[in-house]
């Protein structure tokens, strides 16, 4: 559901802008690879060893992708449904009148991910099986093809692909490593092995170098997915500024290669070519960049509370950037108050032009996205850090409560357990005087994960930062 901002730009202008953006991305990738090589060279010159993960006898070693955040948001029946049933549901969802029950881009991505992972698993199992006589070359080609299919799955959505591979045969965990043994610079194998490499549990930051991703980014400059993966890894390695830069570069790549608008269903018939199907990559990038800016804002709260004027400014600046990106994410999700009212982007509900709350008897509708619950509550946390007037925060909280009651991913997704929702509820519990009018807007009675340290930081920051509005 990509919306173009300007319809009158010439194709020549678009091509020129796209070329310029691609040049920026290539330069960014070159800088990243050069920096990684420079760090290794510097260590070698000093006689330092390049550290590798130390695995002791009692260490729990798991695939790197099992550390990824928001894994629980993508659990659901889509992992067990027969592929043909899943595809049929995706088409029914796409052809339904707006608002679609589930974001069509996400749904079509899931169909492709299941297809790629299932086919890769079949190939990997056959190559590893001793039941059939296969030459060494034949086994390698099968593993190479399996790796290419897995790479395509991870590029579509690395969180969903991680969940899907966790449900598959263990043979696919080593398939990329076997390809790299023969072709050590193969970009697809490098990318897949990055997710499947086994590292000590809870040691992702220490045991994850950026060099493999730098290689993939340099080899796949026209692909936003490796930049997205590197950005997520930078967040784990406490480099949110670098993560924001990578996500911005990835969004530039998407803008440079944005496809033509999908034709209306009536002109397409029942089948939609893969190239014409919507995809969820842009919404993913906006979500991750928003979360990154929120993380940067939270990190500057303590210096701001200590009286650092620059830190106070950074808190509000990055909180507002998070609000901008969360708003763009919500713009992908249509909403209607029902009763014949027009369909509008969900982001409209958080603006001055928001439609009034519907009557109780009217059925509201909202398109679901697995990252929607975390987006909505992160939006509230960002408003607190941005020193938004409390009356507006209370109004937004009531909207969030309504939308969360509508957020239903059945029959594809299970209910997501959102860390941001837990943090928001903790802020309400700790600081009721700050969110007067918001109590009762938090979906009491639901199960929440444990709140994070961020809840305390946001709560106490609101008291102090509000004094400087």
CSV table of C-alpha atoms in Angstrom, one decimal:
chain,number,residue,atom,x,y,z
A,1,UNK,CA,0.0,0.0,0.0
A,2,UNK,CA,2.8,2.4,-1.0
A,3,UNK,CA,1.6,5.9,-1.5
A,4,UNK,CA,3.5,8.1,-3.9
A,5,UNK,CA,4.0,11.7,-2.8
A,6,UNK,CA,4.1,13.3,-6.2
A,7,UNK,CA,2.5,12.0,-9.3
A,8,UNK,CA,3.8,14.5,-11.8
A,9,UNK,CA,7.5,13.9,-11.6
A,10,UNK,CA,9.1,12.8,-14.9
A,11,UNK,CA,10.6,9.4,-15.3
A,12,UNK,CA,13.9,11.1,-16.2
A,13,UNK,CA,14.0,13.1,-13.0
A,14,UNK,CA,13.1,9.9,-11.0
A,15,UNK,CA,15.9,8.0,-12.7
A,16,UNK,CA,18.4,10.8,-12.0
A,17,UNK,CA,17.4,10.9,-8.4
A,18,UNK,CA,17.6,7.2,-8.1
A,19,UNK,CA,21.1,7.1,-9.6
A,20,UNK,CA,22.2,9.8,-7.1
A,21,UNK,CA,20.7,7.8,-4.2
A,22,UNK,CA,22.4,4.6,-5.3
A,23,UNK,CA,25.7,6.4,-5.5
A,24,UNK,CA,25.3,7.5,-1.9
A,25,UNK,CA,24.4,3.9,-0.8
A,26,UNK,CA,27.5,2.5,-2.6
A,27,UNK,CA,29.7,5.1,-0.8
A,28,UNK,CA,28.2,4.2,2.5
A,29,UNK,CA,28.8,0.5,1.9
A,30,UNK,CA,32.4,1.2,0.8
A,31,UNK,CA,33.0,3.2,4.0
A,32,UNK,CA,31.6,0.4,6.2
A,33,UNK,CA,33.8,-2.2,4.6
A,34,UNK,CA,36.9,0.0,4.7
A,35,UNK,CA,36.3,0.7,8.4
A,36,UNK,CA,35.9,-3.0,9.2
A,37,UNK,CA,39.2,-3.8,7.4
A,38,UNK,CA,40.9,-0.9,9.0
A,39,UNK,CA,39.9,-2.1,12.5
A,40,UNK,CA,41.3,-5.6,11.8
A,41,UNK,CA,44.5,-4.1,10.3
A,42,UNK,CA,45.0,-1.8,13.3
A,43,UNK,CA,44.6,-4.7,15.7
A,44,UNK,CA,47.1,-6.8,13.7
A,45,UNK,CA,49.6,-4.0,13.6
A,46,UNK,CA,49.4,-3.7,17.4
A,47,UNK,CA,49.8,-7.5,17.7
A,48,UNK,CA,46.3,-7.9,19.0
A,49,UNK,CA,44.3,-10.9,18.2
A,50,UNK,CA,40.9,-10.6,16.5
A,51,UNK,CA,38.6,-12.0,19.1
A,52,UNK,CA,36.4,-15.0,18.3
A,53,UNK,CA,33.6,-16.3,20.5
A,54,UNK,CA,35.0,-18.5,23.3
A,55,UNK,CA,32.7,-21.4,23.8
A,56,UNK,CA,33.1,-23.3,27.0
A,57,UNK,CA,31.9,-26.8,27.7
A,58,UNK,CA,28.7,-25.6,29.5
A,59,UNK,CA,27.9,-22.8,27.1
A,60,UNK,CA,24.5,-22.7,25.4
A,61,UNK,CA,25.2,-22.2,21.7
A,62,UNK,CA,22.3,-21.1,19.4
A,63,UNK,CA,21.8,-19.6,16.0
A,64,UNK,CA,22.3,-15.9,15.9
A,65,UNK,CA,18.8,-15.2,14.5
A,66,UNK,CA,17.2,-16.6,17.7
A,67,UNK,CA,18.4,-13.4,19.4
A,68,UNK,CA,16.3,-11.2,17.1
A,69,UNK,CA,13.7,-8.9,18.6
A,70,UNK,CA,10.0,-9.1,17.9
A,71,UNK,CA,10.2,-12.8,17.2
A,72,UNK,CA,7.0,-13.4,19.2
A,73,UNK,CA,5.1,-10.9,17.0
A,74,UNK,CA,5.4,-13.3,14.0
A,75,UNK,CA,4.2,-16.5,15.7
A,76,UNK,CA,1.0,-17.9,14.5
A,77,UNK,CA,-0.9,-20.5,12.4
A,78,UNK,CA,0.8,-19.3,9.2
A,79,UNK,CA,3.7,-21.5,10.1
A,80,UNK,CA,1.6,-24.7,10.0
A,81,UNK,CA,-1.1,-23.9,7.4
A,82,UNK,CA,-0.6,-25.8,4.1
A,83,UNK,CA,1.1,-23.4,1.6
A,84,UNK,CA,-1.8,-23.5,-0.8
A,85,UNK,CA,-4.3,-22.5,2.0
A,86,UNK,CA,-2.0,-19.7,3.1
A,87,UNK,CA,-1.8,-18.4,-0.5
A,88,UNK,CA,-5.5,-18.6,-0.9
A,89,UNK,CA,-6.0,-16.6,2.3
A,90,UNK,CA,-3.5,-14.0,1.1
A,91,UNK,CA,-5.5,-13.4,-2.1
A,92,UNK,CA,-8.8,-13.3,-0.2
A,93,UNK,CA,-7.2,-10.7,2.1
A,94,UNK,CA,-6.0,-8.7,-0.9
A,95,UNK,CA,-9.3,-8.6,-2.8
A,96,UNK,CA,-11.3,-7.7,0.4
A,97,UNK,CA,-12.5,-4.1,0.5
A,98,UNK,CA,-10.3,-1.7,2.5
A,99,UNK,CA,-9.4,-1.8,5.3
A,100,UNK,CA,-7.9,-5.2,4.5
A,101,UNK,CA,-7.9,-7.5,7.6
A,102,UNK,CA,-4.1,-7.9,7.4
A,103,UNK,CA,-1.5,-5.8,5.6
A,104,UNK,CA,-1.3,-7.3,2.1
A,105,UNK,CA,2.4,-6.6,1.8
A,106,UNK,CA,3.1,-8.6,5.0
A,107,UNK,CA,0.7,-11.4,3.9
A,108,UNK,CA,2.3,-11.9,0.5
A,109,UNK,CA,5.8,-11.8,2.1
A,110,UNK,CA,4.7,-14.6,4.4
A,111,UNK,CA,3.5,-16.7,1.5
A,112,UNK,CA,6.9,-16.3,-0.3
A,113,UNK,CA,8.9,-16.9,2.9
A,114,UNK,CA,7.1,-20.2,3.5
A,115,UNK,CA,7.6,-21.2,-0.1
A,116,UNK,CA,11.3,-20.4,0.0
A,117,UNK,CA,12.0,-22.0,3.4
A,118,UNK,CA,10.0,-25.2,2.5
A,119,UNK,CA,11.9,-25.6,-0.8
A,120,UNK,CA,15.3,-24.9,0.8
A,121,UNK,CA,14.6,-27.4,3.6
A,122,UNK,CA,13.7,-30.1,1.0
A,123,UNK,CA,16.9,-29.4,-0.9
A,124,UNK,CA,19.1,-29.4,2.3
A,125,UNK,CA,17.6,-32.6,3.6
A,126,UNK,CA,18.1,-34.4,0.3
A,127,UNK,CA,21.7,-33.2,0.1
A,128,UNK,CA,22.4,-34.4,3.6
A,129,UNK,CA,20.6,-37.7,3.3
A,130,UNK,CA,22.6,-40.9,2.6
A,131,UNK,CA,19.6,-42.6,1.1
A,132,UNK,CA,20.2,-41.5,-2.4
A,133,UNK,CA,23.5,-41.5,-4.3
A,134,UNK,CA,24.5,-38.0,-5.3
A,135,UNK,CA,27.8,-36.8,-6.5
A,136,UNK,CA,29.7,-34.2,-4.5
A,137,UNK,CA,29.0,-31.6,-7.2
A,138,UNK,CA,25.3,-32.3,-7.2
A,139,UNK,CA,25.1,-32.0,-3.4
A,140,UNK,CA,26.9,-28.6,-3.7
A,141,UNK,CA,24.5,-27.3,-6.3
A,142,UNK,CA,21.5,-28.4,-4.2
A,143,UNK,CA,22.9,-26.6,-1.2
A,144,UNK,CA,23.8,-23.5,-3.2
A,145,UNK,CA,20.2,-23.4,-4.5
A,146,UNK,CA,18.9,-23.9,-1.0
A,147,UNK,CA,21.0,-21.0,0.3
A,148,UNK,CA,19.8,-18.7,-2.5
A,149,UNK,CA,16.2,-19.5,-1.5
A,150,UNK,CA,16.9,-18.8,2.2
A,151,UNK,CA,18.6,-15.5,1.3
A,152,UNK,CA,15.5,-14.5,-0.6
A,153,UNK,CA,13.3,-15.3,2.4
A,154,UNK,CA,15.5,-13.3,4.8
A,155,UNK,CA,15.6,-10.4,2.5
A,156,UNK,CA,11.8,-10.2,2.4
A,157,UNK,CA,11.5,-10.1,6.2
A,158,UNK,CA,14.3,-11.4,8.5
A,159,UNK,CA,12.1,-11.7,11.5
A,160,UNK,CA,9.4,-13.7,9.8
A,161,UNK,CA,12.1,-15.8,8.0
A,162,UNK,CA,13.8,-16.5,11.3
A,163,UNK,CA,10.6,-17.8,12.8
A,164,UNK,CA,10.0,-20.0,9.8
A,165,UNK,CA,13.5,-21.5,9.8
A,166,UNK,CA,13.2,-22.3,13.5
A,167,UNK,CA,10.3,-24.5,12.6
A,168,UNK,CA,12.2,-26.4,9.8
A,169,UNK,CA,14.7,-29.2,9.8
A,170,UNK,CA,18.1,-28.7,11.4
A,171,UNK,CA,19.8,-29.4,8.0
A,172,UNK,CA,19.2,-25.8,6.8
A,173,UNK,CA,21.3,-24.4,9.8
A,174,UNK,CA,24.6,-25.6,8.2
A,175,UNK,CA,23.7,-25.4,4.5
A,176,UNK,CA,25.2,-21.9,4.0
A,177,UNK,CA,28.4,-22.8,5.9
A,178,UNK,CA,28.9,-25.7,3.5
A,179,UNK,CA,28.6,-23.4,0.5
A,180,UNK,CA,31.0,-20.9,2.1
A,181,UNK,CA,33.6,-23.7,2.5
A,182,UNK,CA,33.9,-23.7,-1.3
A,183,UNK,CA,32.9,-20.1,-2.2
A,184,UNK,CA,34.0,-18.0,0.8
A,185,UNK,CA,32.8,-14.7,-0.7
A,186,UNK,CA,29.4,-15.8,-1.9
A,187,UNK,CA,27.0,-13.0,-0.9
A,188,UNK,CA,23.9,-15.2,-0.4
A,189,UNK,CA,25.7,-17.8,1.6
A,190,UNK,CA,27.4,-15.1,3.7
A,191,UNK,CA,24.0,-13.4,4.4
A,192,UNK,CA,22.3,-16.7,5.4
A,193,UNK,CA,25.3,-17.9,7.4
A,194,UNK,CA,25.2,-14.6,9.4
A,195,UNK,CA,21.7,-15.6,10.7
A,196,UNK,CA,22.5,-19.3,11.2
A,197,UNK,CA,26.0,-19.1,12.7
A,198,UNK,CA,25.9,-20.5,16.2
A,199,UNK,CA,27.1,-18.2,19.0
A,200,UNK,CA,26.9,-18.3,22.8
A,201,UNK,CA,23.5,-17.3,24.1
A,202,UNK,CA,23.0,-13.7,25.1
A,203,UNK,CA,26.4,-12.7,23.7
A,204,UNK,CA,25.3,-11.4,20.3
A,205,UNK,CA,27.0,-8.0,20.6
A,206,UNK,CA,30.3,-9.4,21.5
A,207,UNK,CA,30.2,-12.4,19.1
A,208,UNK,CA,28.9,-10.6,16.0
A,209,UNK,CA,31.3,-8.8,13.6
A,210,UNK,CA,29.9,-6.4,11.0
A,211,UNK,CA,32.5,-7.5,8.3
A,212,UNK,CA,30.2,-10.2,6.7
A,213,UNK,CA,27.4,-7.7,6.4
A,214,UNK,CA,29.7,-5.1,5.0
A,215,UNK,CA,30.6,-7.6,2.3
A,216,UNK,CA,27.0,-8.3,1.4
A,217,UNK,CA,26.1,-4.6,1.4
A,218,UNK,CA,29.0,-3.9,-1.0
A,219,UNK,CA,28.0,-6.7,-3.3
A,220,UNK,CA,24.2,-6.0,-3.2
A,221,UNK,CA,24.1,-2.2,-3.3
A,222,UNK,CA,20.7,-2.2,-4.9
A,223,UNK,CA,19.1,-4.3,-2.1
A,224,UNK,CA,17.9,-2.6,1.1
A,225,UNK,CA,17.7,-5.8,3.1
A,226,UNK,CA,21.4,-6.2,4.0
A,227,UNK,CA,21.4,-2.5,5.2
A,228,UNK,CA,18.4,-3.3,7.3
A,229,UNK,CA,20.2,-6.3,8.8
A,230,UNK,CA,23.3,-4.3,9.5
A,231,UNK,CA,21.2,-1.6,11.1
A,232,UNK,CA,19.6,-4.1,13.5
A,233,UNK,CA,23.0,-5.5,14.3
A,234,UNK,CA,24.3,-2.1,15.1
A,235,UNK,CA,21.5,-1.6,17.5
A,236,UNK,CA,22.6,-4.7,19.4
A,237,UNK,CA,26.2,-3.4,19.3
A,238,UNK,CA,25.0,-0.1,20.9
A,239,UNK,CA,25.5,2.0,17.7
A,240,UNK,CA,22.1,3.5,17.2
A,241,UNK,CA,23.5,6.4,15.2
A,242,UNK,CA,25.1,4.1,12.6
A,243,UNK,CA,21.8,2.1,12.6
A,244,UNK,CA,19.8,5.2,11.8
A,245,UNK,CA,22.2,6.0,8.9
A,246,UNK,CA,21.9,2.4,7.5
A,247,UNK,CA,18.1,2.5,7.7
A,248,UNK,CA,18.0,5.9,5.9
A,249,UNK,CA,20.3,4.5,3.2
A,250,UNK,CA,17.9,1.5,2.9
A,251,UNK,CA,14.9,3.8,2.6
A,252,UNK,CA,16.7,5.7,-0.2
A,253,UNK,CA,17.2,2.4,-2.0
A,254,UNK,CA,13.5,1.6,-1.7
A,255,UNK,CA,12.6,5.0,-3.0
A,256,UNK,CA,15.0,4.6,-6.0
A,257,UNK,CA,13.4,1.3,-6.9
A,258,UNK,CA,9.8,1.8,-5.9
A,259,UNK,CA,7.6,-0.2,-8.3
A,260,UNK,CA,4.7,1.2,-10.2
A,261,UNK,CA,1.4,1.2,-8.2
A,262,UNK,CA,-0.2,-2.2,-8.1
A,263,UNK,CA,-3.1,-2.4,-10.6
A,264,UNK,CA,-6.6,-2.6,-9.3
A,265,UNK,CA,-7.7,-6.2,-8.6
A,266,UNK,CA,-10.3,-6.0,-11.4
A,267,UNK,CA,-7.6,-5.5,-14.0
A,268,UNK,CA,-5.4,-8.2,-12.7
A,269,UNK,CA,-7.8,-11.1,-12.3
A,270,UNK,CA,-7.4,-13.6,-9.5
A,271,UNK,CA,-3.6,-14.1,-9.8
A,272,UNK,CA,-1.1,-11.3,-9.2
A,273,UNK,CA,2.5,-11.6,-10.6
A,274,UNK,CA,5.1,-11.7,-7.9
A,275,UNK,CA,6.7,-8.4,-9.1
A,276,UNK,CA,3.3,-6.7,-8.8
A,277,UNK,CA,2.5,-7.9,-5.3
A,278,UNK,CA,2.9,-5.4,-2.5
A,279,UNK,CA,5.7,-5.9,0.0
A,280,UNK,CA,6.3,-4.9,3.5
A,281,UNK,CA,10.0,-3.7,3.3
A,282,UNK,CA,9.3,0.0,3.5
A,283,UNK,CA,7.1,-0.3,6.6
A,284,UNK,CA,9.8,-2.5,8.2
A,285,UNK,CA,12.5,0.1,7.6
A,286,UNK,CA,10.3,2.9,9.0
A,287,UNK,CA,9.5,0.9,12.1
A,288,UNK,CA,13.1,0.1,12.8
A,289,UNK,CA,14.3,3.7,12.2
A,290,UNK,CA,11.6,5.0,14.5
A,291,UNK,CA,12.6,2.5,17.2
A,292,UNK,CA,16.2,3.6,16.7
A,293,UNK,CA,15.4,7.2,17.2
A,294,UNK,CA,13.4,6.4,20.3
A,295,UNK,CA,16.4,4.5,21.7
A,296,UNK,CA,18.7,7.4,21.1
A,297,UNK,CA,16.2,9.8,22.8
A,298,UNK,CA,16.0,7.4,25.8
A,299,UNK,CA,19.8,7.2,26.0
A,300,UNK,CA,20.1,11.0,26.4
A,301,UNK,CA,17.6,11.2,29.2
A,302,UNK,CA,20.0,10.9,32.2
A,303,UNK,CA,22.4,13.6,30.9
A,304,UNK,CA,19.4,15.8,30.3
A,305,UNK,CA,18.1,15.3,33.8
A,306,UNK,CA,21.6,16.2,35.0
A,307,UNK,CA,21.2,19.6,33.4
A,308,UNK,CA,22.9,19.0,30.0
A,309,UNK,CA,21.1,21.4,27.6
A,310,UNK,CA,22.4,19.7,24.5
A,311,UNK,CA,21.2,16.3,25.8
A,312,UNK,CA,17.8,17.8,26.5
A,313,UNK,CA,17.6,19.0,23.0
A,314,UNK,CA,18.7,15.6,21.6
A,315,UNK,CA,15.9,13.9,23.6
A,316,UNK,CA,13.2,16.0,22.1
A,317,UNK,CA,14.8,16.0,18.6
A,318,UNK,CA,15.0,12.2,18.4
A,319,UNK,CA,11.7,11.7,20.0
A,320,UNK,CA,10.1,13.8,17.3
A,321,UNK,CA,11.9,11.9,14.6
A,322,UNK,CA,10.5,8.7,16.2
A,323,UNK,CA,7.0,10.2,16.0
A,324,UNK,CA,7.6,11.1,12.4
A,325,UNK,CA,8.6,7.5,11.4
A,326,UNK,CA,5.9,5.8,13.5
A,327,UNK,CA,3.4,8.1,11.8
A,328,UNK,CA,4.7,7.1,8.4
A,329,UNK,CA,4.4,3.4,9.4
A,330,UNK,CA,0.8,3.9,10.5
A,331,UNK,CA,0.0,5.6,7.2
A,332,UNK,CA,0.4,2.1,5.6
A,333,UNK,CA,-2.5,0.8,7.7
A,334,UNK,CA,-6.1,1.9,6.6
A,335,UNK,CA,-8.7,2.5,9.2
A,336,UNK,CA,-12.4,3.3,9.1
A,337,UNK,CA,-14.8,4.2,12.0
A,338,UNK,CA,-17.5,2.3,10.2
A,339,UNK,CA,-21.0,3.4,9.4
A,340,UNK,CA,-20.2,4.4,5.9
A,341,UNK,CA,-17.4,6.7,6.9
A,342,UNK,CA,-14.4,7.0,4.5
A,343,UNK,CA,-11.3,4.9,4.9
A,344,UNK,CA,-8.3,6.9,6.2
A,345,UNK,CA,-4.7,6.1,7.2
A,346,UNK,CA,-4.4,5.1,10.8
A,347,UNK,CA,-1.9,7.9,11.3
A,348,UNK,CA,-4.8,10.4,10.8
A,349,UNK,CA,-6.1,9.4,14.2
A,350,UNK,CA,-3.1,11.0,15.9
A,351,UNK,CA,-3.5,14.4,14.1
A,352,UNK,CA,-5.7,17.4,14.5
A,353,UNK,CA,-7.8,16.1,11.6
A,354,UNK,CA,-8.7,12.9,13.5
A,355,UNK,CA,-12.3,11.8,13.0
A,356,UNK,CA,-14.4,11.8,16.2
A,357,UNK,CA,-14.7,8.4,18.1
A,358,UNK,CA,-17.5,6.4,16.6
A,359,UNK,CA,-20.7,5.5,18.3
A,360,UNK,CA,-20.7,2.3,20.3
A,361,UNK,CA,-22.9,0.5,17.8
A,362,UNK,CA,-20.6,1.2,14.9
A,363,UNK,CA,-18.0,-1.4,13.9
A,364,UNK,CA,-14.5,0.2,13.5
A,365,UNK,CA,-12.1,-1.6,11.2
A,366,UNK,CA,-8.3,-1.5,11.1
A,367,UNK,CA,-5.7,-3.3,8.9
A,368,UNK,CA,-3.4,-5.5,11.1
A,369,UNK,CA,0.4,-5.6,11.1
A,370,UNK,CA,2.4,-7.8,13.5
A,371,UNK,CA,4.4,-4.7,14.6
A,372,UNK,CA,1.3,-2.6,15.2
A,373,UNK,CA,1.0,-3.1,19.0
A,374,UNK,CA,4.6,-2.1,19.6
A,375,UNK,CA,4.3,0.9,17.2
A,376,UNK,CA,1.2,2.2,19.0
A,377,UNK,CA,2.7,2.1,22.5
A,378,UNK,CA,6.1,3.3,21.4
A,379,UNK,CA,4.3,6.3,19.9
A,380,UNK,CA,3.0,7.1,23.4
A,381,UNK,CA,6.4,6.8,24.9
A,382,UNK,CA,7.9,9.1,22.3
A,383,UNK,CA,5.2,11.7,23.0
A,384,UNK,CA,6.2,11.7,26.6
A,385,UNK,CA,9.8,12.2,25.7
A,386,UNK,CA,8.9,14.9,23.2
A,387,UNK,CA,7.1,16.8,26.1
A,388,UNK,CA,3.7,16.6,24.3
A,389,UNK,CA,1.0,18.3,26.4
A,390,UNK,CA,-0.5,15.8,28.7
A,391,UNK,CA,-4.0,16.4,27.4
A,392,UNK,CA,-2.9,15.3,23.9
A,393,UNK,CA,-1.1,12.3,25.4
A,394,UNK,CA,-4.3,11.2,27.1
A,395,UNK,CA,-6.2,11.6,23.8
A,396,UNK,CA,-3.6,9.6,22.0
A,397,UNK,CA,-3.7,6.9,24.7
A,398,UNK,CA,-7.5,6.5,24.3
A,399,UNK,CA,-7.0,6.1,20.5
A,400,UNK,CA,-4.3,3.5,21.1
A,401,UNK,CA,-6.6,1.5,23.4
A,402,UNK,CA,-9.3,1.5,20.7
A,403,UNK,CA,-6.9,0.4,18.0
A,404,UNK,CA,-5.4,-2.3,20.1
A,405,UNK,CA,-8.9,-3.8,20.7
A,406,UNK,CA,-9.2,-3.9,16.9
A,407,UNK,CA,-5.7,-5.3,16.3
A,408,UNK,CA,-6.4,-8.9,15.4
A,409,UNK,CA,-4.1,-11.0,13.2
A,410,UNK,CA,-6.3,-14.1,13.2
A,411,UNK,CA,-6.1,-16.5,11.4
A,412,UNK,CA,-2.5,-15.8,10.5
A,413,UNK,CA,-0.9,-14.4,13.7
A,414,UNK,CA,-1.2,-15.0,17.4
A,415,UNK,CA,-1.5,-12.0,19.7
A,416,UNK,CA,1.8,-10.2,19.9
A,417,UNK,CA,3.5,-9.5,23.3
A,418,UNK,CA,4.8,-6.0,23.0
A,419,UNK,CA,7.7,-4.7,25.1
A,420,UNK,CA,6.6,-1.1,24.4
A,421,UNK,CA,3.1,-1.9,25.7
A,422,UNK,CA,4.6,-3.3,28.9
A,423,UNK,CA,6.7,-0.2,29.3
A,424,UNK,CA,3.7,2.1,28.8
A,425,UNK,CA,1.7,0.3,31.4
A,426,UNK,CA,4.6,0.6,33.8
A,427,UNK,CA,4.7,4.3,33.2
A,428,UNK,CA,1.0,4.6,33.9
A,429,UNK,CA,1.5,2.6,37.1
A,430,UNK,CA,4.5,4.5,38.4
A,431,UNK,CA,3.5,8.0,37.4
A,432,UNK,CA,-0.3,8.3,37.3
A,433,UNK,CA,-0.1,12.1,37.9
A,434,UNK,CA,1.8,12.4,34.6
A,435,UNK,CA,-0.8,10.5,32.5
A,436,UNK,CA,-4.0,11.7,34.2
A,437,UNK,CA,-6.9,10.7,31.9
A,438,UNK,CA,-4.9,7.8,30.5
A,439,UNK,CA,-5.7,5.3,33.3
A,440,UNK,CA,-8.2,2.9,31.9
A,441,UNK,CA,-6.7,3.2,28.4
A,442,UNK,CA,-4.2,0.4,28.8
A,443,UNK,CA,-6.2,-2.7,28.1
A,444,UNK,CA,-6.2,-3.9,31.7
A,445,UNK,CA,-6.5,-7.7,32.1
A,446,UNK,CA,-4.2,-8.6,29.3
A,447,UNK,CA,-0.9,-10.4,29.8
A,448,UNK,CA,2.2,-8.3,29.4
A,449,UNK,CA,5.9,-9.1,29.2
A,450,UNK,CA,8.1,-7.7,32.0
A,451,UNK,CA,8.7,-3.9,31.5
A,452,UNK,CA,12.2,-2.8,30.6
A,453,UNK,CA,14.5,-0.2,32.1
A,454,UNK,CA,13.1,2.2,29.5
A,455,UNK,CA,9.8,2.5,31.5
A,456,UNK,CA,11.5,4.1,34.5
A,457,UNK,CA,13.6,6.4,32.3
A,458,UNK,CA,10.6,7.7,30.4
A,459,UNK,CA,8.5,8.2,33.5
A,460,UNK,CA,11.0,10.2,35.4
A,461,UNK,CA,12.1,12.2,32.4
A,462,UNK,CA,8.6,13.4,31.8
A,463,UNK,CA,8.6,15.3,35.1
A,464,UNK,CA,11.9,17.0,34.5
A,465,UNK,CA,11.6,17.7,30.8
A,466,UNK,CA,8.1,19.2,31.1
A,467,UNK,CA,9.6,22.0,33.2
A,468,UNK,CA,11.6,23.2,30.2
A,469,UNK,CA,8.8,23.2,27.7
